[in-house]
JSON list of C-alpha atoms in Angstrom, two decimals:
[
{"chain": "A", "resi": 1, "resn": "UNK", "atom": "CA", "xyz": [31.22, -52.06, -26.19]},
{"chain": "A", "resi": 2, "resn": "UNK", "atom": "CA", "xyz": [30.72, -48.94, -24.12]},
{"chain": "A", "resi": 3, "resn": "UNK", "atom": "CA", "xyz": [33.79, -46.69, -24.35]},
{"chain": "A", "resi": 4, "resn": "UNK", "atom": "CA", "xyz": [32.74, -43.85, -22.03]},
{"chain": "A", "resi": 5, "resn": "UNK", "atom": "CA", "xyz": [34.49, -44.30, -18.69]},
{"chain": "A", "resi": 6, "resn": "UNK", "atom": "CA", "xyz": [31.80, -42.48, -16.72]},
{"chain": "A", "resi": 7, "resn": "UNK", "atom": "CA", "xyz": [29.10, -44.83, -18.03]},
{"chain": "A", "resi": 8, "resn": "UNK", "atom": "CA", "xyz": [30.88, -47.91, -16.67]},
{"chain": "A", "resi": 9, "resn": "UNK", "atom": "CA", "xyz": [30.70, -49.29, -13.14]},
{"chain": "A", "resi": 10, "resn": "UNK", "atom": "CA", "xyz": [33.83, -49.79, -11.07]},
{"chain": "A", "resi": 11, "resn": "UNK", "atom": "CA", "xyz": [33.19, -53.54, -11.41]},
{"chain": "A", "resi": 12, "resn": "UNK", "atom": "CA", "xyz": [33.39, -53.33, -15.19]},
{"chain": "A", "resi": 13, "resn": "UNK", "atom": "CA", "xyz": [36.50, -51.16, -15.09]},
{"chain": "A", "resi": 14, "resn": "UNK", "atom": "CA", "xyz": [38.09, -53.60, -12.62]},
{"chain": "A", "resi": 15, "resn": "UNK", "atom": "CA", "xyz": [37.56, -56.41, -15.13]},
{"chain": "A", "resi": 16, "resn": "UNK", "atom": "CA", "xyz": [38.74, -54.41, -18.15]},
{"chain": "A", "resi": 17, "resn": "UNK", "atom": "CA", "xyz": [41.79, -52.47, -16.88]},
{"chain": "A", "resi": 18, "resn": "UNK", "atom": "CA", "xyz": [44.56, -53.35, -17.48]},
{"chain": "A", "resi": 19, "resn": "UNK", "atom": "CA", "xyz": [43.83, -56.94, -18.54]},
{"chain": "A", "resi": 20, "resn": "UNK", "atom": "CA", "xyz": [41.85, -56.05, -21.67]},
{"chain": "A", "resi": 21, "resn": "UNK", "atom": "CA", "xyz": [42.21, -52.25, -22.00]},
{"chain": "A", "resi": 22, "resn": "UNK", "atom": "CA", "xyz": [45.22, -50.22, -20.91]},
{"chain": "A", "resi": 23, "resn": "UNK", "atom": "CA", "xyz": [44.65, -46.99, -22.87]},
{"chain": "A", "resi": 24, "resn": "UNK", "atom": "CA", "xyz": [42.55, -43.98, -21.89]},
{"chain": "A", "resi": 25, "resn": "UNK", "atom": "CA", "xyz": [41.81, -40.77, -23.81]},
{"chain": "A", "resi": 26, "resn": "UNK", "atom": "CA", "xyz": [41.32, -37.47, -21.97]},
{"chain": "A", "resi": 27, "resn": "UNK", "atom": "CA", "xyz": [39.66, -34.69, -24.01]},
{"chain": "A", "resi": 28, "resn": "UNK", "atom": "CA", "xyz": [40.69, -31.22, -22.80]},
{"chain": "A", "resi": 29, "resn": "UNK", "atom": "CA", "xyz": [39.42, -27.82, -23.95]},
{"chain": "A", "resi": 30, "resn": "UNK", "atom": "CA", "xyz": [38.17, -24.50, -22.64]},
{"chain": "A", "resi": 31, "resn": "UNK", "atom": "CA", "xyz": [35.18, -22.15, -22.79]},
{"chain": "A", "resi": 32, "resn": "UNK", "atom": "CA", "xyz": [35.79, -19.11, -25.00]},
{"chain": "A", "resi": 33, "resn": "UNK", "atom": "CA", "xyz": [34.44, -17.07, -27.93]},
{"chain": "A", "resi": 34, "resn": "UNK", "atom": "CA", "xyz": [34.54, -18.63, -31.40]},
{"chain": "A", "resi": 35, "resn": "UNK", "atom": "CA", "xyz": [32.88, -16.11, -33.71]},
{"chain": "A", "resi": 36, "resn": "UNK", "atom": "CA", "xyz": [29.24, -17.05, -34.21]},
{"chain": "A", "resi": 37, "resn": "UNK", "atom": "CA", "xyz": [29.94, -20.64, -33.13]},
{"chain": "A", "resi": 38, "resn": "UNK", "atom": "CA", "xyz": [29.37, -21.99, -29.63]},
{"chain": "A", "resi": 39, "resn": "UNK", "atom": "CA", "xyz": [31.57, -21.23, -26.62]},
{"chain": "A", "resi": 40, "resn": "UNK", "atom": "CA", "xyz": [32.22, -24.96, -26.17]},
{"chain": "A", "resi": 41, "resn": "UNK", "atom": "CA", "xyz": [33.89, -25.44, -29.55]},
{"chain": "A", "resi": 42, "resn": "UNK", "atom": "CA", "xyz": [37.23, -26.40, -27.97]},
{"chain": "A", "resi": 43, "resn": "UNK", "atom": "CA", "xyz": [35.46, -29.01, -25.84]},
{"chain": "A", "resi": 44, "resn": "UNK", "atom": "CA", "xyz": [33.24, -30.57, -28.50]},
{"chain": "A", "resi": 45, "resn": "UNK", "atom": "CA", "xyz": [36.03, -31.09, -31.04]},
{"chain": "A", "resi": 46, "resn": "UNK", "atom": "CA", "xyz": [38.36, -33.22, -28.87]},
{"chain": "A", "resi": 47, "resn": "UNK", "atom": "CA", "xyz": [35.29, -35.20, -27.75]},
{"chain": "A", "resi": 48, "resn": "UNK", "atom": "CA", "xyz": [34.36, -35.89, -31.39]},
{"chain": "A", "resi": 49, "resn": "UNK", "atom": "CA", "xyz": [37.88, -37.08, -32.15]},
{"chain": "A", "resi": 50, "resn": "UNK", "atom": "CA", "xyz": [38.26, -39.10, -28.94]},
{"chain": "A", "resi": 51, "resn": "UNK", "atom": "CA", "xyz": [34.96, -40.91, -29.47]},
{"chain": "A", "resi": 52, "resn": "UNK", "atom": "CA", "xyz": [35.88, -41.46, -33.10]},
{"chain": "A", "resi": 53, "resn": "UNK", "atom": "CA", "xyz": [39.20, -43.21, -32.40]},
{"chain": "A", "resi": 54, "resn": "UNK", "atom": "CA", "xyz": [38.38, -45.08, -29.16]},
{"chain": "A", "resi": 55, "resn": "UNK", "atom": "CA", "xyz": [37.34, -48.33, -30.83]},
{"chain": "A", "resi": 56, "resn": "UNK", "atom": "CA", "xyz": [40.28, -48.28, -33.21]},
{"chain": "A", "resi": 57, "resn": "UNK", "atom": "CA", "xyz": [42.86, -47.97, -30.42]},
{"chain": "A", "resi": 58, "resn": "UNK", "atom": "CA", "xyz": [40.93, -50.08, -27.90]},
{"chain": "A", "resi": 59, "resn": "UNK", "atom": "CA", "xyz": [40.71, -47.22, -25.42]},
{"chain": "A", "resi": 60, "resn": "UNK", "atom": "CA", "xyz": [38.25, -45.72, -22.99]},
{"chain": "A", "resi": 61, "resn": "UNK", "atom": "CA", "xyz": [37.25, -42.05, -23.13]},
{"chain": "A", "resi": 62, "resn": "UNK", "atom": "CA", "xyz": [37.39, -40.10, -19.87]},
{"chain": "A", "resi": 63, "resn": "UNK", "atom": "CA", "xyz": [35.02, -37.20, -19.11]},
{"chain": "A", "resi": 64, "resn": "UNK", "atom": "CA", "xyz": [36.15, -33.97, -20.77]},
{"chain": "A", "resi": 65, "resn": "UNK", "atom": "CA", "xyz": [38.03, -31.27, -18.89]},
{"chain": "A", "resi": 66, "resn": "UNK", "atom": "CA", "xyz": [35.88, -28.36, -20.06]},
{"chain": "A", "resi": 67, "resn": "UNK", "atom": "CA", "xyz": [37.81, -25.46, -18.51]},
{"chain": "A", "resi": 68, "resn": "UNK", "atom": "CA", "xyz": [41.28, -24.43, -19.62]},
{"chain": "A", "resi": 69, "resn": "UNK", "atom": "CA", "xyz": [43.63, -21.47, -19.97]},
{"chain": "A", "resi": 70, "resn": "UNK", "atom": "CA", "xyz": [41.90, -18.67, -21.89]},
{"chain": "A", "resi": 71, "resn": "UNK", "atom": "CA", "xyz": [43.92, -15.51, -22.45]},
{"chain": "A", "resi": 72, "resn": "UNK", "atom": "CA", "xyz": [43.39, -13.12, -25.35]},
{"chain": "A", "resi": 73, "resn": "UNK", "atom": "CA", "xyz": [39.69, -13.97, -25.75]},
{"chain": "A", "resi": 74, "resn": "UNK", "atom": "CA", "xyz": [38.76, -14.03, -22.08]},
{"chain": "A", "resi": 75, "resn": "UNK", "atom": "CA", "xyz": [37.00, -10.64, -22.16]},
{"chain": "A", "resi": 76, "resn": "UNK", "atom": "CA", "xyz": [34.38, -11.79, -24.64]},
{"chain": "A", "resi": 77, "resn": "UNK", "atom": "CA", "xyz": [31.05, -12.78, -23.12]},
{"chain": "A", "resi": 78, "resn": "UNK", "atom": "CA", "xyz": [30.86, -16.22, -21.54]},
{"chain": "A", "resi": 79, "resn": "UNK", "atom": "CA", "xyz": [34.56, -17.05, -21.53]},
{"chain": "A", "resi": 80, "resn": "UNK", "atom": "CA", "xyz": [36.25, -18.77, -18.59]},
{"chain": "A", "resi": 81, "resn": "UNK", "atom": "CA", "xyz": [39.87, -19.26, -17.60]},
{"chain": "A", "resi": 82, "resn": "UNK", "atom": "CA", "xyz": [41.92, -21.23, -15.10]},
{"chain": "A", "resi": 83, "resn": "UNK", "atom": "CA", "xyz": [45.27, -20.07, -13.72]},
{"chain": "A", "resi": 84, "resn": "UNK", "atom": "CA", "xyz": [48.07, -22.14, -15.34]},
{"chain": "A", "resi": 85, "resn": "UNK", "atom": "CA", "xyz": [49.44, -23.50, -12.05]},
{"chain": "A", "resi": 86, "resn": "UNK", "atom": "CA", "xyz": [45.97, -24.59, -10.92]},
{"chain": "A", "resi": 87, "resn": "UNK", "atom": "CA", "xyz": [45.23, -26.10, -14.32]},
{"chain": "A", "resi": 88, "resn": "UNK", "atom": "CA", "xyz": [48.51, -28.00, -14.31]},
{"chain": "A", "resi": 89, "resn": "UNK", "atom": "CA", "xyz": [47.93, -29.45, -10.86]},
{"chain": "A", "resi": 90, "resn": "UNK", "atom": "CA", "xyz": [44.37, -30.41, -11.73]},
{"chain": "A", "resi": 91, "resn": "UNK", "atom": "CA", "xyz": [45.39, -32.18, -14.95]},
{"chain": "A", "resi": 92, "resn": "UNK", "atom": "CA", "xyz": [48.26, -33.79, -13.05]},
{"chain": "A", "resi": 93, "resn": "UNK", "atom": "CA", "xyz": [45.90, -35.24, -10.46]},
{"chain": "A", "resi": 94, "resn": "UNK", "atom": "CA", "xyz": [43.68, -36.68, -13.19]},
{"chain": "A", "resi": 95, "resn": "UNK", "atom": "CA", "xyz": [46.65, -38.30, -14.91]},
{"chain": "A", "resi": 96, "resn": "UNK", "atom": "CA", "xyz": [47.92, -39.60, -11.57]},
{"chain": "A", "resi": 97, "resn": "UNK", "atom": "CA", "xyz": [44.52, -41.24, -11.04]},
{"chain": "A", "resi": 98, "resn": "UNK", "atom": "CA", "xyz": [44.66, -42.92, -14.45]},
{"chain": "A", "resi": 99, "resn": "UNK", "atom": "CA", "xyz": [48.11, -44.32, -13.73]},
{"chain": "A", "resi": 100, "resn": "UNK", "atom": "CA", "xyz": [47.07, -45.40, -10.24]},
{"chain": "A", "resi": 101, "resn": "UNK", "atom": "CA", "xyz": [44.19, -47.46, -11.65]},
{"chain": "A", "resi": 102, "resn": "UNK", "atom": "CA", "xyz": [46.27, -49.35, -14.18]},
{"chain": "A", "resi": 103, "resn": "UNK", "atom": "CA", "xyz": [46.18, -47.39, -17.42]},
{"chain": "A", "resi": 104, "resn": "UNK", "atom": "CA", "xyz": [49.54, -47.70, -19.15]},
{"chain": "A", "resi": 105, "resn": "UNK", "atom": "CA", "xyz": [48.85, -45.41, -22.11]},
{"chain": "A", "resi": 106, "resn": "UNK", "atom": "CA", "xyz": [47.29, -41.95, -21.78]},
{"chain": "A", "resi": 107, "resn": "UNK", "atom": "CA", "xyz": [46.23, -39.90, -24.80]},
{"chain": "A", "resi": 108, "resn": "UNK", "atom": "CA", "xyz": [45.48, -36.25, -24.03]},
{"chain": "A", "resi": 109, "resn": "UNK", "atom": "CA", "xyz": [43.28, -34.91, -26.84]},
{"chain": "A", "resi": 110, "resn": "UNK", "atom": "CA", "xyz": [43.72, -31.15, -26.63]},
{"chain": "A", "resi": 111, "resn": "UNK", "atom": "CA", "xyz": [41.29, -28.74, -28.29]},
{"chain": "A", "resi": 112, "resn": "UNK", "atom": "CA", "xyz": [42.77, -25.39, -27.22]},
{"chain": "A", "resi": 113, "resn": "UNK", "atom": "CA", "xyz": [46.09, -23.74, -27.97]},
{"chain": "A", "resi": 114, "resn": "UNK", "atom": "CA", "xyz": [46.26, -21.92, -24.64]},
{"chain": "A", "resi": 115, "resn": "UNK", "atom": "CA", "xyz": [46.61, -25.29, -22.91]},
{"chain": "A", "resi": 116, "resn": "UNK", "atom": "CA", "xyz": [49.59, -26.53, -24.96]},
{"chain": "A", "resi": 117, "resn": "UNK", "atom": "CA", "xyz": [52.58, -25.67, -22.79]},
{"chain": "A", "resi": 118, "resn": "UNK", "atom": "CA", "xyz": [51.02, -26.66, -19.46]},
{"chain": "A", "resi": 119, "resn": "UNK", "atom": "CA", "xyz": [49.75, -29.97, -20.85]},
{"chain": "A", "resi": 120, "resn": "UNK", "atom": "CA", "xyz": [53.22, -30.73, -22.18]},
{"chain": "A", "resi": 121, "resn": "UNK", "atom": "CA", "xyz": [55.03, -29.98, -18.92]},
{"chain": "A", "resi": 122, "resn": "UNK", "atom": "CA", "xyz": [52.41, -31.84, -16.85]},
{"chain": "A", "resi": 123, "resn": "UNK", "atom": "CA", "xyz": [52.59, -34.88, -19.13]},
{"chain": "A", "resi": 124, "resn": "UNK", "atom": "CA", "xyz": [56.38, -34.99, -18.77]},
{"chain": "A", "resi": 125, "resn": "UNK", "atom": "CA", "xyz": [56.12, -34.81, -14.98]},
{"chain": "A", "resi": 126, "resn": "UNK", "atom": "CA", "xyz": [53.56, -37.62, -14.79]},
{"chain": "A", "resi": 127, "resn": "UNK", "atom": "CA", "xyz": [55.52, -39.75, -17.26]},
{"chain": "A", "resi": 128, "resn": "UNK", "atom": "CA", "xyz": [58.68, -39.38, -15.19]},
{"chain": "A", "resi": 129, "resn": "UNK", "atom": "CA", "xyz": [56.87, -40.06, -11.91]},
{"chain": "A", "resi": 130, "resn": "UNK", "atom": "CA", "xyz": [54.67, -42.99, -12.94]},
{"chain": "A", "resi": 131, "resn": "UNK", "atom": "CA", "xyz": [56.49, -44.37, -16.01]},
{"chain": "A", "resi": 132, "resn": "UNK", "atom": "CA", "xyz": [53.27, -44.29, -18.02]},
{"chain": "A", "resi": 133, "resn": "UNK", "atom": "CA", "xyz": [53.21, -43.51, -21.74]},
{"chain": "A", "resi": 134, "resn": "UNK", "atom": "CA", "xyz": [51.59, -40.16, -22.58]},
{"chain": "A", "resi": 135, "resn": "UNK", "atom": "CA", "xyz": [50.87, -38.52, -25.94]},
{"chain": "A", "resi": 136, "resn": "UNK", "atom": "CA", "xyz": [49.52, -34.97, -26.02]},
{"chain": "A", "resi": 137, "resn": "UNK", "atom": "CA", "xyz": [47.69, -34.40, -29.31]},
{"chain": "A", "resi": 138, "resn": "UNK", "atom": "CA", "xyz": [47.03, -30.85, -30.54]},
{"chain": "A", "resi": 139, "resn": "UNK", "atom": "CA", "xyz": [44.63, -31.94, -33.27]},
{"chain": "A", "resi": 140, "resn": "UNK", "atom": "CA", "xyz": [44.65, -28.77, -35.41]},
{"chain": "A", "resi": 141, "resn": "UNK", "atom": "CA", "xyz": [48.46, -28.81, -35.60]},
{"chain": "A", "resi": 142, "resn": "UNK", "atom": "CA", "xyz": [48.61, -32.53, -36.35]},
{"chain": "A", "resi": 143, "resn": "UNK", "atom": "CA", "xyz": [46.00, -32.07, -39.10]},
{"chain": "A", "resi": 144, "resn": "UNK", "atom": "CA", "xyz": [47.32, -28.77, -40.52]},
{"chain": "A", "resi": 145, "resn": "UNK", "atom": "CA", "xyz": [48.65, -30.17, -43.79]},
{"chain": "A", "resi": 146, "resn": "UNK", "atom": "CA", "xyz": [45.57, -32.34, -44.30]},
{"chain": "A", "resi": 147, "resn": "UNK", "atom": "CA", "xyz": [43.34, -29.31, -43.63]},
{"chain": "A", "resi": 148, "resn": "UNK", "atom": "CA", "xyz": [45.11, -27.26, -46.30]},
{"chain": "A", "resi": 149, "resn": "UNK", "atom": "CA", "xyz": [44.78, -30.12, -48.76]},
{"chain": "A", "resi": 150, "resn": "UNK", "atom": "CA", "xyz": [41.08, -30.57, -47.98]},
{"chain": "A", "resi": 151, "resn": "UNK", "atom": "CA", "xyz": [39.97, -26.93, -48.03]},
{"chain": "A", "resi": 152, "resn": "UNK", "atom": "CA", "xyz": [42.71, -25.42, -50.17]},
{"chain": "A", "resi": 153, "resn": "UNK", "atom": "CA", "xyz": [43.80, -23.11, -47.37]},
{"chain": "A", "resi": 154, "resn": "UNK", "atom": "CA", "xyz": [44.74, -23.10, -43.69]},
{"chain": "A", "resi": 155, "resn": "UNK", "atom": "CA", "xyz": [42.11, -22.90, -40.98]},
{"chain": "A", "resi": 156, "resn": "UNK", "atom": "CA", "xyz": [42.16, -20.63, -37.96]},
{"chain": "A", "resi": 157, "resn": "UNK", "atom": "CA", "xyz": [40.63, -20.08, -34.57]},
{"chain": "A", "resi": 158, "resn": "UNK", "atom": "CA", "xyz": [36.87, -20.41, -35.19]},
{"chain": "A", "resi": 159, "resn": "UNK", "atom": "CA", "xyz": [37.83, -20.63, -38.85]},
{"chain": "A", "resi": 160, "resn": "UNK", "atom": "CA", "xyz": [37.20, -23.18, -41.57]},
{"chain": "A", "resi": 161, "resn": "UNK", "atom": "CA", "xyz": [38.53, -26.21, -39.68]},
{"chain": "A", "resi": 162, "resn": "UNK", "atom": "CA", "xyz": [37.03, -25.64, -36.22]},
{"chain": "A", "resi": 163, "resn": "UNK", "atom": "CA", "xyz": [33.72, -24.46, -37.67]},
{"chain": "A", "resi": 164, "resn": "UNK", "atom": "CA", "xyz": [33.48, -27.60, -39.80]},
{"chain": "A", "resi": 165, "resn": "UNK", "atom": "CA", "xyz": [34.18, -29.91, -36.86]},
{"chain": "A", "resi": 166, "resn": "UNK", "atom": "CA", "xyz": [31.43, -28.33, -34.76]},
{"chain": "A", "resi": 167, "resn": "UNK", "atom": "CA", "xyz": [29.00, -28.14, -37.67]},
{"chain": "A", "resi": 168, "resn": "UNK", "atom": "CA", "xyz": [29.48, -31.87, -38.26]},
{"chain": "A", "resi": 169, "resn": "UNK", "atom": "CA", "xyz": [28.11, -32.43, -34.75]},
{"chain": "A", "resi": 170, "resn": "UNK", "atom": "CA", "xyz": [25.17, -30.02, -34.96]},
{"chain": "A", "resi": 171, "resn": "UNK", "atom": "CA", "xyz": [24.63, -27.24, -37.50]},
{"chain": "A", "resi": 172, "resn": "UNK", "atom": "CA", "xyz": [22.83, -25.17, -34.86]},
{"chain": "A", "resi": 173, "resn": "UNK", "atom": "CA", "xyz": [26.07, -24.85, -32.88]},
{"chain": "A", "resi": 174, "resn": "UNK", "atom": "CA", "xyz": [27.79, -22.66, -35.49]},
{"chain": "A", "resi": 175, "resn": "UNK", "atom": "CA", "xyz": [25.19, -19.87, -35.52]},
{"chain": "A", "resi": 176, "resn": "UNK", "atom": "CA", "xyz": [25.27, -19.23, -39.26]},
{"chain": "A", "resi": 177, "resn": "UNK", "atom": "CA", "xyz": [22.47, -16.66, -38.96]},
{"chain": "A", "resi": 178, "resn": "UNK", "atom": "CA", "xyz": [24.68, -14.50, -36.71]},
{"chain": "A", "resi": 179, "resn": "UNK", "atom": "CA", "xyz": [27.90, -14.93, -38.63]},
{"chain": "A", "resi": 180, "resn": "UNK", "atom": "CA", "xyz": [29.66, -11.94, -40.16]},
{"chain": "A", "resi": 181, "resn": "UNK", "atom": "CA", "xyz": [33.16, -11.72, -41.66]},
{"chain": "A", "resi": 182, "resn": "UNK", "atom": "CA", "xyz": [33.55, -8.61, -39.50]},
{"chain": "A", "resi": 183, "resn": "UNK", "atom": "CA", "xyz": [34.07, -10.98, -36.56]},
{"chain": "A", "resi": 184, "resn": "UNK", "atom": "CA", "xyz": [37.46, -11.96, -38.02]},
{"chain": "A", "resi": 185, "resn": "UNK", "atom": "CA", "xyz": [40.93, -10.58, -37.29]},
{"chain": "A", "resi": 186, "resn": "UNK", "atom": "CA", "xyz": [44.14, -11.56, -39.06]},
{"chain": "A", "resi": 187, "resn": "UNK", "atom": "CA", "xyz": [47.17, -12.15, -36.84]},
{"chain": "A", "resi": 188, "resn": "UNK", "atom": "CA", "xyz": [50.38, -10.39, -37.72]},
{"chain": "A", "resi": 189, "resn": "UNK", "atom": "CA", "xyz": [53.79, -10.88, -36.10]},
{"chain": "A", "resi": 190, "resn": "UNK", "atom": "CA", "xyz": [55.06, -8.11, -33.87]},
{"chain": "A", "resi": 191, "resn": "UNK", "atom": "CA", "xyz": [52.03, -7.44, -31.69]},
{"chain": "A", "resi": 192, "resn": "UNK", "atom": "CA", "xyz": [50.44, -8.97, -28.58]},
{"chain": "A", "resi": 193, "resn": "UNK", "atom": "CA", "xyz": [46.90, -7.65, -28.13]},
{"chain": "A", "resi": 194, "resn": "UNK", "atom": "CA", "xyz": [44.50, -8.20, -25.21]},
{"chain": "A", "resi": 195, "resn": "UNK", "atom": "CA", "xyz": [41.72, -8.70, -26.05]},
{"chain": "A", "resi": 196, "resn": "UNK", "atom": "CA", "xyz": [42.27, -9.66, -29.65]},
{"chain": "A", "resi": 197, "resn": "UNK", "atom": "CA", "xyz": [39.97, -7.44, -31.78]},
{"chain": "A", "resi": 198, "resn": "UNK", "atom": "CA", "xyz": [38.08, -10.35, -33.26]},
{"chain": "A", "resi": 199, "resn": "UNK", "atom": "CA", "xyz": [36.87, -13.80, -32.24]},
{"chain": "A", "resi": 200, "resn": "UNK", "atom": "CA", "xyz": [37.59, -15.50, -35.56]},
{"chain": "A", "resi": 201, "resn": "UNK", "atom": "CA", "xyz": [41.38, -15.46, -35.80]},
{"chain": "A", "resi": 202, "resn": "UNK", "atom": "CA", "xyz": [42.96, -15.97, -39.20]},
{"chain": "A", "resi": 203, "resn": "UNK", "atom": "CA", "xyz": [46.62, -16.65, -39.91]},
{"chain": "A", "resi": 204, "resn": "UNK", "atom": "CA", "xyz": [46.65, -15.54, -43.57]},
{"chain": "A", "resi": 205, "resn": "UNK", "atom": "CA", "xyz": [44.91, -12.52, -45.06]},
{"chain": "A", "resi": 206, "resn": "UNK", "atom": "CA", "xyz": [41.48, -13.45, -46.43]},
{"chain": "A", "resi": 207, "resn": "UNK", "atom": "CA", "xyz": [42.00, -17.17, -45.75]},
{"chain": "A", "resi": 208, "resn": "UNK", "atom": "CA", "xyz": [40.26, -19.45, -43.28]},
{"chain": "A", "resi": 209, "resn": "UNK", "atom": "CA", "xyz": [36.81, -17.89, -42.93]},
{"chain": "A", "resi": 210, "resn": "UNK", "atom": "CA", "xyz": [34.09, -20.31, -41.74]},
{"chain": "A", "resi": 211, "resn": "UNK", "atom": "CA", "xyz": [32.11, -22.27, -44.28]},
{"chain": "A", "resi": 212, "resn": "UNK", "atom": "CA", "xyz": [28.61, -23.62, -43.71]},
{"chain": "A", "resi": 213, "resn": "UNK", "atom": "CA", "xyz": [28.37, -26.72, -45.92]},
{"chain": "A", "resi": 214, "resn": "UNK", "atom": "CA", "xyz": [27.43, -29.54, -43.53]},
{"chain": "A", "resi": 215, "resn": "UNK", "atom": "CA", "xyz": [28.09, -32.33, -46.03]},
{"chain": "A", "resi": 216, "resn": "UNK", "atom": "CA", "xyz": [31.61, -31.03, -46.49]},
{"chain": "A", "resi": 217, "resn": "UNK", "atom": "CA", "xyz": [31.95, -30.55, -42.74]},
{"chain": "A", "resi": 218, "resn": "UNK", "atom": "CA", "xyz": [31.10, -34.21, -42.09]},
{"chain": "A", "resi": 219, "resn": "UNK", "atom": "CA", "xyz": [33.60, -35.33, -44.74]},
{"chain": "A", "resi": 220, "resn": "UNK", "atom": "CA", "xyz": [36.27, -33.19, -43.09]},
{"chain": "A", "resi": 221, "resn": "UNK", "atom": "CA", "xyz": [35.44, -34.56, -39.63]},
{"chain": "A", "resi": 222, "resn": "UNK", "atom": "CA", "xyz": [35.81, -38.11, -40.93]},
{"chain": "A", "resi": 223, "resn": "UNK", "atom": "CA", "xyz": [39.23, -37.26, -42.37]},
{"chain": "A", "resi": 224, "resn": "UNK", "atom": "CA", "xyz": [40.34, -35.67, -39.09]},
{"chain": "A", "resi": 225, "resn": "UNK", "atom": "CA", "xyz": [39.24, -38.72, -37.08]},
{"chain": "A", "resi": 226, "resn": "UNK", "atom": "CA", "xyz": [40.98, -41.06, -39.52]},
{"chain": "A", "resi": 227, "resn": "UNK", "atom": "CA", "xyz": [44.16, -38.95, -39.57]},
{"chain": "A", "resi": 228, "resn": "UNK", "atom": "CA", "xyz": [44.42, -38.65, -35.80]},
{"chain": "A", "resi": 229, "resn": "UNK", "atom": "CA", "xyz": [43.41, -42.28, -35.32]},
{"chain": "A", "resi": 230, "resn": "UNK", "atom": "CA", "xyz": [46.12, -43.48, -37.69]},
{"chain": "A", "resi": 231, "resn": "UNK", "atom": "CA", "xyz": [48.75, -41.41, -35.90]},
{"chain": "A", "resi": 232, "resn": "UNK", "atom": "CA", "xyz": [47.75, -42.49, -32.38]},
{"chain": "A", "resi": 233, "resn": "UNK", "atom": "CA", "xyz": [47.45, -46.12, -33.46]},
{"chain": "A", "resi": 234, "resn": "UNK", "atom": "CA", "xyz": [50.97, -45.89, -34.85]},
{"chain": "A", "resi": 235, "resn": "UNK", "atom": "CA", "xyz": [52.34, -44.43, -31.61]},
{"chain": "A", "resi": 236, "resn": "UNK", "atom": "CA", "xyz": [50.68, -47.16, -29.53]},
{"chain": "A", "resi": 237, "resn": "UNK", "atom": "CA", "xyz": [51.93, -49.89, -31.87]},
{"chain": "A", "resi": 238, "resn": "UNK", "atom": "CA", "xyz": [55.47, -48.57, -31.66]},
{"chain": "A", "resi": 239, "resn": "UNK", "atom": "CA", "xyz": [55.31, -48.39, -27.86]},
{"chain": "A", "resi": 240, "resn": "UNK", "atom": "CA", "xyz": [54.14, -52.02, -27.89]},
{"chain": "A", "resi": 241, "resn": "UNK", "atom": "CA", "xyz": [56.91, -53.15, -30.27]},
{"chain": "A", "resi": 242, "resn": "UNK", "atom": "CA", "xyz": [59.47, -51.55, -27.97]},
{"chain": "A", "resi": 243, "resn": "UNK", "atom": "CA", "xyz": [58.01, -53.29, -24.92]},
{"chain": "A", "resi": 244, "resn": "UNK", "atom": "CA", "xyz": [56.68, -50.07, -23.37]},
{"chain": "A", "resi": 245, "resn": "UNK", "atom": "CA", "xyz": [52.93, -50.61, -23.64]}
]
């Protein structure tokens, strides 16, 4: 069946929610620099995961929130940012709408670290107000151990993991012909830098650079979708066992 909320009529949604479907997934990202890869990396990845798990968890996928809180990479060409208070209120209104129309379980699929704290606080507020169940998934954190096992090292911003996810969608989106390791910068504790002097951000010296093997990228994507799907399915099942969903 069709899982994209925006492709359904209100008549179909009226028949489905909450009688047959009571779970909705909201992909959230931002627009910012990702090395030679596309500016929409943080939007495409949560969409890939959301679409990949929707059938498994019997959920609908809401339209993506494409603009988020961009900080240290805002100065690089094409980036956009939203003030945290505005972003929080906007996300809150979307979640309020979901609750108002009968969704009992809301899965926020976050693709951008700058959104983390505001998504968490907003989710708590909506949960307390509407008594809906909300899980905020930061996919790269949830999949960190699996990523290290798959690639043999940690990923990074616009690094191995993100680059693979986007490449699995479309190899043209990673801009291999424009890639250079000079785009990378390794984070070190003890400094906050604006803008960060690099748009590929590594967390370990000489680890996490993008790779451009599409077959491997697709295999990684499938593992991410399965890993996140298993986790979310488990959360929903536990909510149901406890009489919450």
